[in-house]
Amino acid sequence: MKRIGIIDIGSNSIRLVIVHINKDNSFRVVDEIKESVRLGKDMTEDGALNPTRINNAIYTLAFFKRLCIIQNITEILAVATEAVRKASNQIEFLNRVQSELSIEIRVLTGIEEAYYDYFGAINSMDFSDALIIDIGGSSSELIFVKQGKLKASISLPYGAINLTEKFSLQKTMNIKSETAIKEFLTSMYKEIPWLKEVENVPIIGIGGTIRNIGKLHKKKTGYPIDNLHNYRIPTDEVIAIYDQVKVKDASQRKKLKGLSKERSDIFVGAATVLVTLIEYLNIKELHVCGSGLRDGFLYEYILKNKKPIIDVLDFSLKNNLLNYEIDLQHPNHVWMLTRTLYNQLKPIINITINPYKILKTAAMLHDIGIVISYYDHHKHSSYMIANSKINGLTHKEQLMASYIAALHRKNEFKINFKVYQNLITQQDLETIDKLSILLRISENLDRCLNGNIKMINCIIDIDTVTITVDSIADPILEVSAAIDCASSFEKTFNKKLIII
């Protein structure tokens, strides 16, 4: 068991994330802090970091170091990106940090930065083909992903800070400045030969500008879920947000709910990078990614290799269970029984979606609420599933899984359809009802938590469904518990349930 600190020295902000790592390599973030230092701003004519900003960076890093000591950090991993990468006084800055704070900084190349963005995204989202963009303070990384593999990448030496300065975008953007920056960006995009291969894929966005766009859109639409990771926005609505903000000056932008006051002066320049790319490639959807360079660095540290996780959802579910110190035997067995029930009862379940990920999440995490209290733990489990960062799920899938888990003990839990009616439909509620009964039966069939029921087999007749159990020992307790679901089963599927 140990704790590590990962420090990301960016051109706009410096961030520290503290991660608790268990002996089984499960991990959780226990603290995160950032300071807006703007190291990439006010660089001298010969390309040196500004002395005042260097001092501010040293002060921030000293504070981070003290925090790491207080929190018993065993290892600090520090990386720096474009501002330090291109600085003519890079060595001077690195030596000061080393001599004053005993922190060794690894300066990433642009290609390395793009790789860690990719590794953070591919290990925390379920996608195969995409264009990833990370808009930083002084650079922007583009990564083309094909069949889950990094096919091509580039680091462009322009980001929120230096574009704002180059095109004087602190004030209201006018037609002349917008035309100039879009022509400049388009000319750069045209020089990237592999961009011509990018078509019919979403754009996955990383960084503060992307998160701010997500927050602005959520405020505008009244979206009911706080989680930004994997939040999806049609790109015509991204452009609408850009059009709304570009006509305001920095003081007016500060009043917009969802837009960070610290980022209000550089937001338009960064947003133009995204919008110009969307228009150039005719991209239809933006996916907000809450993971990036720091996460990529962490996954490489945990996995001890550069191979992406094969099953993002499975890894995330097990990571949650291990962090809560829950024995994997029971959830794994319940998932096996639930999956078997679903596969064999498909003809009468009759739903239009593939519920595999939803059902697996609910089955694996149905008991995590016990860490709060055994009593009403189904309600605690539901809340924890809905509000945890579970990688590999859409927001809708995560919400449906939370409701299915809430119903794993009894069908009295009330779903607040009014709050989530723009996210789930009446048909989704019917699906939740059907799948929750399968989970309830399966959970009861492992009532002794010992895997006594090895396998089940279902026979569907005109008026009945018969479940035959194959057990190690007498299954009287499990069968008795499971048959309590008979009335709910008959009400939902219009067939009598028999378990023998």
Short mmCIF file of C-alpha atoms in Angstrom, two decimals, residues 46-490:
data_model
loop_
_atom_site.label_atom_id
_atom_site.label_comp_id
_atom_site.label_asym_id
_atom_site.label_seq_id
_atom_site.Cartn_x
_atom_site.Cartn_y
_atom_site.Cartn_z
CA ASP A 46 14.15 35.06 -26.74
CA GLY A 47 11.60 32.45 -25.62
CA ALA A 48 12.47 32.32 -21.91
CA LEU A 49 10.00 31.69 -19.11
CA ASN A 50 9.09 34.90 -17.32
CA PRO A 51 11.07 35.21 -14.01
CA THR A 52 7.99 36.19 -12.01
CA ARG A 53 6.06 33.22 -13.33
CA ILE A 54 9.01 30.94 -12.57
CA ASN A 55 8.92 32.17 -8.96
CA ASN A 56 5.16 31.56 -8.82
CA ALA A 57 5.69 28.06 -10.20
CA ILE A 58 8.41 27.33 -7.60
CA TYR A 59 6.11 28.61 -4.83
CA THR A 60 3.27 26.39 -6.08
CA LEU A 61 5.50 23.34 -6.35
CA ALA A 62 6.82 23.97 -2.82
CA PHE A 63 3.24 24.02 -1.54
CA PHE A 64 2.50 20.80 -3.43
CA LYS A 65 5.64 19.20 -1.97
CA ARG A 66 4.53 20.08 1.59
CA LEU A 67 1.11 18.62 0.90
CA CYS A 68 2.73 15.42 -0.37
CA ILE A 69 4.84 15.14 2.78
CA ILE A 70 1.82 15.66 5.02
CA GLN A 71 -0.12 12.97 3.12
CA ASN A 72 2.74 10.44 3.36
CA ILE A 73 3.52 10.35 -0.34
CA THR A 74 6.19 7.77 -1.11
CA GLU A 75 6.95 8.93 -4.66
CA ILE A 76 6.45 12.13 -6.66
CA LEU A 77 6.23 11.90 -10.45
CA ALA A 78 6.48 15.30 -12.13
CA VAL A 79 6.08 16.07 -15.82
CA ALA A 80 6.17 19.31 -17.79
CA THR A 81 4.73 20.13 -21.20
CA GLU A 82 4.94 22.80 -23.90
CA ALA A 83 5.87 25.95 -21.95
CA VAL A 84 8.88 24.25 -20.33
CA ARG A 85 9.51 22.15 -23.43
CA LYS A 86 10.17 25.17 -25.66
CA ALA A 87 11.67 27.52 -23.04
CA SER A 88 15.18 28.74 -23.76
CA ASN A 89 15.81 28.76 -19.98
CA GLN A 90 14.39 25.26 -19.47
CA ILE A 91 17.58 23.91 -17.81
CA GLU A 92 17.70 26.84 -15.39
CA PHE A 93 14.08 26.19 -14.35
CA LEU A 94 14.59 22.43 -13.95
CA ASN A 95 17.78 22.93 -11.92
CA ARG A 96 16.05 25.37 -9.55
CA VAL A 97 13.22 22.94 -8.90
CA GLN A 98 15.71 20.13 -8.33
CA SER A 99 18.00 22.11 -6.01
CA GLU A 100 15.29 23.91 -4.02
CA LEU A 101 12.63 21.18 -3.82
CA SER A 102 14.38 17.91 -4.75
CA ILE A 103 11.74 17.32 -7.43
CA GLU A 104 12.98 15.88 -10.69
CA ILE A 105 10.85 16.98 -13.64
CA ARG A 106 10.50 14.93 -16.80
CA VAL A 107 9.95 17.21 -19.80
CA LEU A 108 7.70 15.42 -22.26
CA THR A 109 8.10 15.71 -26.01
CA GLY A 110 4.97 16.64 -27.94
CA ILE A 111 4.59 13.03 -29.13
CA GLU A 112 4.94 11.73 -25.55
CA GLU A 113 2.30 14.19 -24.36
CA ALA A 114 -0.07 13.00 -27.09
CA TYR A 115 0.61 9.37 -26.13
CA TYR A 116 -0.28 9.93 -22.47
CA ASP A 117 -3.49 11.73 -23.53
CA TYR A 118 -4.34 8.69 -25.62
CA PHE A 119 -3.44 6.26 -22.82
CA GLY A 120 -5.59 8.16 -20.33
CA ALA A 121 -8.58 8.20 -22.68
CA ILE A 122 -8.37 4.64 -24.06
CA ASN A 123 -8.19 3.19 -20.52
CA SER A 124 -11.18 5.14 -19.23
CA MET A 125 -13.65 5.21 -22.15
CA ASP A 126 -15.14 2.50 -24.35
CA PHE A 127 -14.35 3.50 -27.94
CA SER A 128 -12.63 2.08 -30.98
CA ASP A 129 -12.26 4.91 -33.51
CA ALA A 130 -11.95 8.57 -32.58
CA LEU A 131 -10.01 11.79 -32.93
CA ILE A 132 -8.69 12.98 -29.56
CA ILE A 133 -7.86 16.63 -28.96
CA ASP A 134 -6.17 18.10 -25.89
CA ILE A 135 -6.16 21.90 -25.91
CA GLY A 136 -3.56 23.19 -23.48
CA GLY A 137 -2.19 26.62 -22.70
CA SER A 138 0.61 26.63 -25.29
CA SER A 139 0.01 23.52 -27.39
CA SER A 140 -2.77 21.33 -28.76
CA GLU A 141 -2.40 17.60 -29.27
CA LEU A 142 -4.33 15.67 -31.94
CA ILE A 143 -4.44 11.88 -31.78
CA PHE A 144 -6.08 9.60 -34.34
CA VAL A 145 -7.26 6.31 -32.84
CA LYS A 146 -8.23 3.41 -35.10
CA GLN A 147 -9.52 0.12 -33.67
CA GLY A 148 -8.31 1.19 -30.25
CA LYS A 149 -4.73 1.79 -31.38
CA LEU A 150 -2.88 5.08 -31.69
CA LYS A 151 -2.49 5.44 -35.44
CA ALA A 152 -1.09 8.97 -35.70
CA SER A 153 -0.51 11.99 -33.47
CA ILE A 154 0.89 15.50 -33.53
CA SER A 155 1.54 18.29 -31.06
CA LEU A 156 0.78 21.75 -32.46
CA PRO A 157 2.63 24.63 -30.73
CA TYR A 158 -0.52 26.68 -30.18
CA GLY A 159 -3.02 26.67 -27.34
CA ALA A 160 -5.32 28.88 -25.30
CA ILE A 161 -2.70 31.35 -24.04
CA ASN A 162 -0.50 32.01 -27.06
CA LEU A 163 -3.44 32.09 -29.50
CA THR A 164 -5.20 34.62 -27.28
CA GLU A 165 -2.08 36.77 -27.30
CA LYS A 166 -1.35 36.32 -31.02
CA PHE A 167 -4.88 37.33 -32.14
CA SER A 168 -5.73 39.73 -29.28
CA LEU A 169 -8.78 37.75 -28.16
CA GLN A 170 -9.00 39.06 -24.58
CA LYS A 171 -11.78 41.36 -25.76
CA THR A 172 -14.83 40.65 -27.88
CA MET A 173 -13.95 38.66 -30.97
CA ASN A 174 -14.74 40.55 -34.18
CA ILE A 175 -15.12 39.28 -37.74
CA LYS A 176 -11.56 40.25 -38.64
CA SER A 177 -9.92 38.43 -35.69
CA GLU A 178 -12.17 35.38 -36.09
CA THR A 179 -11.38 35.12 -39.79
CA ALA A 180 -7.65 35.49 -39.09
CA ILE A 181 -7.46 32.81 -36.39
CA LYS A 182 -9.67 30.35 -38.31
CA GLU A 183 -7.58 30.75 -41.46
CA PHE A 184 -4.43 30.26 -39.40
CA LEU A 185 -5.76 27.09 -37.74
CA THR A 186 -7.20 25.67 -40.98
CA SER A 187 -3.84 26.12 -42.70
CA MET A 188 -2.21 24.09 -39.90
CA TYR A 189 -4.82 21.35 -40.15
CA LYS A 190 -4.33 21.13 -43.92
CA GLU A 191 -0.64 20.41 -43.36
CA ILE A 192 -1.42 17.28 -41.31
CA PRO A 193 -1.71 14.54 -43.99
CA TRP A 194 -3.37 11.88 -41.83
CA LEU A 195 -6.25 14.20 -40.86
CA LYS A 196 -7.72 13.46 -44.30
CA GLU A 197 -8.33 9.88 -43.10
CA VAL A 198 -10.45 11.04 -40.17
CA GLU A 199 -14.14 10.68 -41.00
CA ASN A 200 -17.35 9.53 -39.32
CA VAL A 201 -15.79 9.44 -35.86
CA PRO A 202 -16.51 11.44 -32.68
CA ILE A 203 -14.02 13.93 -31.33
CA ILE A 204 -12.92 13.17 -27.76
CA GLY A 205 -11.94 16.35 -25.95
CA ILE A 206 -9.46 16.66 -23.07
CA GLY A 207 -8.59 19.70 -20.99
CA GLY A 208 -10.14 22.65 -19.19
CA THR A 209 -11.64 24.27 -22.28
CA ILE A 210 -13.50 21.08 -23.17
CA ARG A 211 -14.76 20.68 -19.60
CA ASN A 212 -15.97 24.28 -19.63
CA ILE A 213 -17.89 23.65 -22.86
CA GLY A 214 -19.47 20.64 -21.16
CA LYS A 215 -20.43 22.69 -18.10
CA LEU A 216 -21.90 25.49 -20.23
CA HIS A 217 -23.96 22.97 -22.19
CA LYS A 218 -25.20 21.21 -19.04
CA LYS A 219 -26.29 24.53 -17.54
CA LYS A 220 -28.06 25.44 -20.76
CA THR A 221 -29.94 22.14 -21.03
CA GLY A 222 -30.55 21.50 -17.32
CA TYR A 223 -28.74 18.17 -17.54
CA PRO A 224 -29.42 16.22 -14.32
CA ILE A 225 -26.04 14.45 -13.87
CA ASP A 226 -22.93 16.18 -12.50
CA ASN A 227 -20.38 13.79 -14.01
CA LEU A 228 -18.60 15.34 -17.04
CA HIS A 229 -16.65 12.24 -18.05
CA ASN A 230 -18.15 10.79 -21.24
CA TYR A 231 -20.68 13.63 -21.51
CA ARG A 232 -21.75 13.91 -25.13
CA ILE A 233 -22.69 17.03 -27.08
CA PRO A 234 -23.81 17.38 -30.71
CA THR A 235 -21.25 19.61 -32.39
CA ASP A 236 -23.84 22.05 -33.71
CA GLU A 237 -24.56 22.82 -30.05
CA VAL A 238 -20.81 23.21 -29.37
CA ILE A 239 -20.70 25.79 -32.17
CA ALA A 240 -23.77 27.53 -30.69
CA ILE A 241 -21.96 27.88 -27.34
CA TYR A 242 -18.88 29.23 -29.11
CA ASP A 243 -21.02 31.76 -31.02
CA GLN A 244 -22.65 32.84 -27.74
CA VAL A 245 -19.35 33.37 -25.91
CA LYS A 246 -17.22 34.92 -28.67
CA VAL A 247 -19.31 38.12 -28.78
CA LYS A 248 -18.71 38.78 -25.07
CA ASP A 249 -15.64 40.40 -23.55
CA ALA A 250 -13.68 38.83 -20.67
CA SER A 251 -15.72 40.54 -17.95
CA GLN A 252 -19.00 39.40 -19.53
CA ARG A 253 -17.69 35.84 -19.91
CA LYS A 254 -16.98 35.69 -16.17
CA LYS A 255 -20.71 35.93 -15.54
CA LEU A 256 -21.53 32.85 -17.59
CA LYS A 257 -22.54 29.92 -15.41
CA GLY A 258 -20.29 26.99 -16.18
CA LEU A 259 -17.34 29.01 -17.51
CA SER A 260 -14.37 29.18 -15.13
CA LYS A 261 -13.46 32.74 -14.19
CA GLU A 262 -9.78 31.77 -14.37
CA ARG A 263 -10.24 30.66 -17.98
CA SER A 264 -12.64 33.34 -19.19
CA ASP A 265 -9.95 35.49 -20.85
CA ILE A 266 -8.44 32.61 -22.87
CA PHE A 267 -11.57 30.52 -23.51
CA VAL A 268 -12.46 31.91 -26.94
CA GLY A 269 -9.02 31.25 -28.44
CA ALA A 270 -9.08 27.66 -27.21
CA ALA A 271 -12.69 27.10 -28.29
CA THR A 272 -11.80 28.31 -31.77
CA VAL A 273 -9.21 25.51 -32.03
CA LEU A 274 -11.99 22.99 -31.41
CA VAL A 275 -14.69 24.62 -33.54
CA THR A 276 -12.37 25.10 -36.53
CA LEU A 277 -11.39 21.43 -36.37
CA ILE A 278 -15.04 20.35 -36.10
CA GLU A 279 -15.92 22.44 -39.17
CA TYR A 280 -12.85 21.31 -41.11
CA LEU A 281 -13.63 17.60 -40.60
CA ASN A 282 -17.44 17.87 -40.37
CA ILE A 283 -17.46 16.05 -37.01
CA LYS A 284 -20.92 15.41 -35.54
CA GLU A 285 -20.36 14.74 -31.82
CA LEU A 286 -18.04 15.81 -29.00
CA HIS A 287 -17.33 13.42 -26.11
CA VAL A 288 -15.92 15.08 -23.00
CA CYS A 289 -13.09 13.03 -21.47
CA GLY A 290 -12.32 13.58 -17.79
CA SER A 291 -9.06 11.65 -18.11
CA GLY A 292 -5.92 12.89 -19.78
CA LEU A 293 -2.16 13.13 -19.44
CA ARG A 294 -2.04 12.55 -15.66
CA ASP A 295 -4.33 9.54 -15.96
CA GLY A 296 -2.26 8.14 -18.81
CA PHE A 297 0.83 8.51 -16.66
CA LEU A 298 -0.98 6.78 -13.77
CA TYR A 299 -2.22 3.87 -15.90
CA GLU A 300 1.28 3.27 -17.22
CA TYR A 301 2.57 3.26 -13.62
CA ILE A 302 -0.15 0.84 -12.45
CA LEU A 303 -0.11 -1.48 -15.46
CA LYS A 304 3.68 -1.36 -15.78
CA ASN A 305 3.35 -1.45 -19.58
CA LYS A 306 2.02 0.49 -22.54
CA LYS A 307 -0.73 -1.99 -23.44
CA PRO A 308 -4.28 -0.60 -23.11
CA ILE A 309 -6.74 -2.35 -20.82
CA ILE A 310 -8.69 -4.95 -22.79
CA ASP A 311 -12.02 -4.48 -20.96
CA VAL A 312 -12.30 -0.95 -19.55
CA LEU A 313 -15.59 -1.59 -17.73
CA ASP A 314 -14.45 -4.83 -16.12
CA PHE A 315 -11.23 -3.20 -14.90
CA SER A 316 -13.17 -0.25 -13.47
CA LEU A 317 -15.76 -2.44 -11.71
CA LYS A 318 -13.11 -4.61 -10.08
CA ASN A 319 -11.11 -1.54 -9.09
CA ASN A 320 -14.20 -0.20 -7.28
CA LEU A 321 -14.86 -3.51 -5.52
CA LEU A 322 -11.26 -3.92 -4.39
CA ASN A 323 -11.17 -0.35 -3.09
CA TYR A 324 -14.25 -1.11 -0.99
CA GLU A 325 -12.55 -4.34 0.18
CA ILE A 326 -15.40 -6.49 -1.14
CA ASP A 327 -14.66 -10.15 -1.88
CA LEU A 328 -15.04 -10.66 -5.63
CA GLN A 329 -16.47 -14.20 -5.31
CA HIS A 330 -20.10 -13.21 -4.63
CA PRO A 331 -20.43 -10.42 -7.24
CA ASN A 332 -18.71 -12.58 -9.86
CA HIS A 333 -21.06 -15.47 -9.13
CA VAL A 334 -24.15 -13.26 -9.15
CA TRP A 335 -23.04 -11.82 -12.50
CA MET A 336 -22.60 -15.33 -13.94
CA LEU A 337 -26.10 -16.33 -12.81
CA THR A 338 -27.65 -13.07 -14.03
CA ARG A 339 -25.96 -13.35 -17.41
CA THR A 340 -27.15 -16.95 -17.76
CA LEU A 341 -30.72 -15.99 -16.88
CA TYR A 342 -30.70 -13.16 -19.39
CA ASN A 343 -29.28 -15.29 -22.22
CA GLN A 344 -31.78 -18.09 -21.65
CA LEU A 345 -34.82 -15.84 -21.13
CA LYS A 346 -34.17 -13.45 -24.04
CA PRO A 347 -37.33 -14.58 -25.91
CA ILE A 348 -39.62 -13.33 -23.13
CA ILE A 349 -37.50 -10.39 -21.94
CA ASN A 350 -37.92 -8.77 -25.34
CA ILE A 351 -35.94 -5.53 -25.04
CA THR A 352 -34.49 -3.47 -27.87
CA ILE A 353 -31.04 -2.71 -26.41
CA ASN A 354 -28.02 -4.82 -25.55
CA PRO A 355 -28.02 -4.54 -21.74
CA TYR A 356 -24.75 -6.42 -21.15
CA LYS A 357 -22.80 -3.51 -19.64
CA ILE A 358 -25.78 -2.21 -17.65
CA LEU A 359 -26.58 -5.62 -16.20
CA LYS A 360 -22.93 -6.41 -15.44
CA THR A 361 -22.48 -3.14 -13.56
CA ALA A 362 -25.62 -3.69 -11.49
CA ALA A 363 -24.73 -7.32 -10.74
CA MET A 364 -21.12 -6.64 -9.79
CA LEU A 365 -21.82 -3.54 -7.65
CA HIS A 366 -25.24 -4.38 -6.19
CA ASP A 367 -23.84 -4.83 -2.67
CA ILE A 368 -21.31 -1.98 -2.44
CA GLY A 369 -23.75 0.03 -0.31
CA ILE A 370 -22.95 -2.32 2.58
CA VAL A 371 -19.79 -0.27 3.21
CA ILE A 372 -22.15 2.50 4.36
CA SER A 373 -24.73 0.32 6.13
CA TYR A 374 -26.23 -3.11 5.60
CA TYR A 375 -29.67 -1.67 6.28
CA ASP A 376 -31.11 -0.17 3.09
CA HIS A 377 -27.83 -1.00 1.37
CA HIS A 378 -29.68 -1.31 -1.94
CA LYS A 379 -30.37 2.43 -1.77
CA HIS A 380 -26.75 3.18 -0.85
CA SER A 381 -25.55 0.96 -3.70
CA SER A 382 -27.77 2.82 -6.14
CA TYR A 383 -26.41 6.20 -5.07
CA MET A 384 -22.81 5.02 -5.19
CA ILE A 385 -23.20 3.53 -8.68
CA ALA A 386 -24.89 6.67 -9.99
CA ASN A 387 -22.24 8.99 -8.57
CA SER A 388 -19.01 7.02 -8.99
CA LYS A 389 -16.64 7.36 -11.91
CA ILE A 390 -17.31 4.02 -13.63
CA ASN A 391 -15.31 3.87 -16.83
CA GLY A 392 -16.75 2.31 -19.96
CA LEU A 393 -20.37 3.38 -19.46
CA THR A 394 -22.50 6.13 -20.92
CA HIS A 395 -24.38 8.27 -18.40
CA LYS A 396 -27.63 6.56 -19.36
CA GLU A 397 -26.15 3.09 -18.85
CA GLN A 398 -24.77 4.10 -15.46
CA LEU A 399 -28.10 5.54 -14.35
CA MET A 400 -30.00 2.42 -15.45
CA ALA A 401 -27.49 0.19 -13.65
CA SER A 402 -27.96 2.20 -10.46
CA TYR A 403 -31.73 1.73 -10.59
CA ILE A 404 -31.43 -2.01 -11.27
CA ALA A 405 -29.14 -2.33 -8.23
CA ALA A 406 -31.64 -0.37 -6.14
CA LEU A 407 -34.28 -2.99 -6.97
CA HIS A 408 -32.15 -6.05 -6.23
CA ARG A 409 -33.80 -6.68 -2.85
CA LYS A 410 -37.38 -5.60 -3.44
CA ASN A 411 -39.38 -3.62 -5.97
CA GLU A 412 -40.36 -0.75 -3.69
CA PHE A 413 -37.65 1.71 -4.76
CA LYS A 414 -39.19 4.75 -6.46
CA ILE A 415 -37.49 5.98 -9.62
CA ASN A 416 -37.55 9.76 -10.02
CA PHE A 417 -38.56 9.75 -13.66
CA LYS A 418 -39.40 13.46 -13.66
CA VAL A 419 -35.77 14.42 -12.95
CA TYR A 420 -34.29 12.09 -15.58
CA GLN A 421 -37.02 12.09 -18.25
CA ASN A 422 -34.67 13.68 -20.80
CA LEU A 423 -32.16 10.87 -20.25
CA ILE A 424 -34.28 7.74 -19.84
CA THR A 425 -37.59 6.83 -21.45
CA GLN A 426 -40.65 4.94 -20.31
CA GLN A 427 -39.33 1.99 -22.31
CA ASP A 428 -36.06 2.21 -20.35
CA LEU A 429 -38.04 1.98 -17.11
CA GLU A 430 -39.66 -1.21 -18.36
CA THR A 431 -36.21 -2.58 -19.21
CA ILE A 432 -34.99 -1.68 -15.71
CA ASP A 433 -37.95 -3.54 -14.20
CA LYS A 434 -37.26 -6.68 -16.25
CA LEU A 435 -33.52 -6.75 -15.60
CA SER A 436 -33.89 -6.02 -11.89
CA ILE A 437 -35.98 -9.18 -11.46
CA LEU A 438 -33.19 -11.24 -13.03
CA LEU A 439 -30.68 -9.70 -10.62
CA ARG A 440 -33.00 -10.30 -7.65
CA ILE A 441 -33.39 -13.98 -8.52
CA SER A 442 -29.65 -14.41 -9.07
CA GLU A 443 -28.70 -12.64 -5.85
CA ASN A 444 -31.05 -14.93 -3.92
CA LEU A 445 -29.63 -17.98 -5.66
CA ASP A 446 -26.32 -17.11 -4.01
CA ARG A 447 -27.95 -16.33 -0.68
CA CYS A 448 -25.23 -18.23 1.24
CA LEU A 449 -22.47 -16.28 -0.57
CA ASN A 450 -20.62 -19.52 -1.29
CA GLY A 451 -21.40 -20.32 -4.94
CA ASN A 452 -23.50 -23.35 -3.97
CA ILE A 453 -25.60 -23.02 -7.14
CA LYS A 454 -23.09 -24.01 -9.82
CA MET A 455 -25.35 -23.53 -12.84
CA ILE A 456 -28.97 -22.94 -13.82
CA ASN A 457 -31.08 -23.94 -16.79
CA CYS A 458 -34.32 -22.30 -17.91
CA ILE A 459 -37.24 -23.86 -19.77
CA ILE A 460 -39.87 -21.49 -21.20
CA ASP A 461 -43.39 -22.90 -21.62
CA ILE A 462 -46.66 -21.24 -22.55
CA ASP A 463 -47.61 -20.34 -18.98
CA THR A 464 -44.47 -21.07 -16.98
CA VAL A 465 -40.74 -20.60 -16.71
CA THR A 466 -38.92 -23.39 -14.90
CA ILE A 467 -35.43 -22.78 -13.51
CA THR A 468 -33.53 -25.95 -12.69
CA VAL A 469 -30.55 -25.51 -10.37
CA ASP A 470 -27.39 -27.58 -10.25
CA SER A 471 -25.88 -27.29 -6.78
CA ILE A 472 -23.00 -28.60 -4.69
CA ALA A 473 -25.11 -29.06 -1.55
CA ASP A 474 -28.86 -29.03 -0.82
CA PRO A 475 -30.08 -25.70 -2.31
CA ILE A 476 -33.20 -25.40 -0.14
CA LEU A 477 -32.21 -22.01 1.32
CA GLU A 478 -31.31 -20.48 -2.07
CA VAL A 479 -34.41 -21.85 -3.83
CA SER A 480 -36.66 -20.67 -1.02
CA ALA A 481 -35.18 -17.16 -1.22
CA ALA A 482 -35.38 -17.00 -5.02
CA ILE A 483 -38.98 -18.20 -5.23
CA ASP A 484 -39.98 -15.06 -3.29
CA CYS A 485 -39.51 -13.28 -6.63
CA ALA A 486 -42.29 -15.36 -8.25
CA SER A 487 -45.07 -12.81 -7.91
CA SER A 488 -42.95 -9.98 -9.38
CA PHE A 489 -41.76 -12.30 -12.16
CA GLU A 490 -45.32 -13.29 -13.09
#
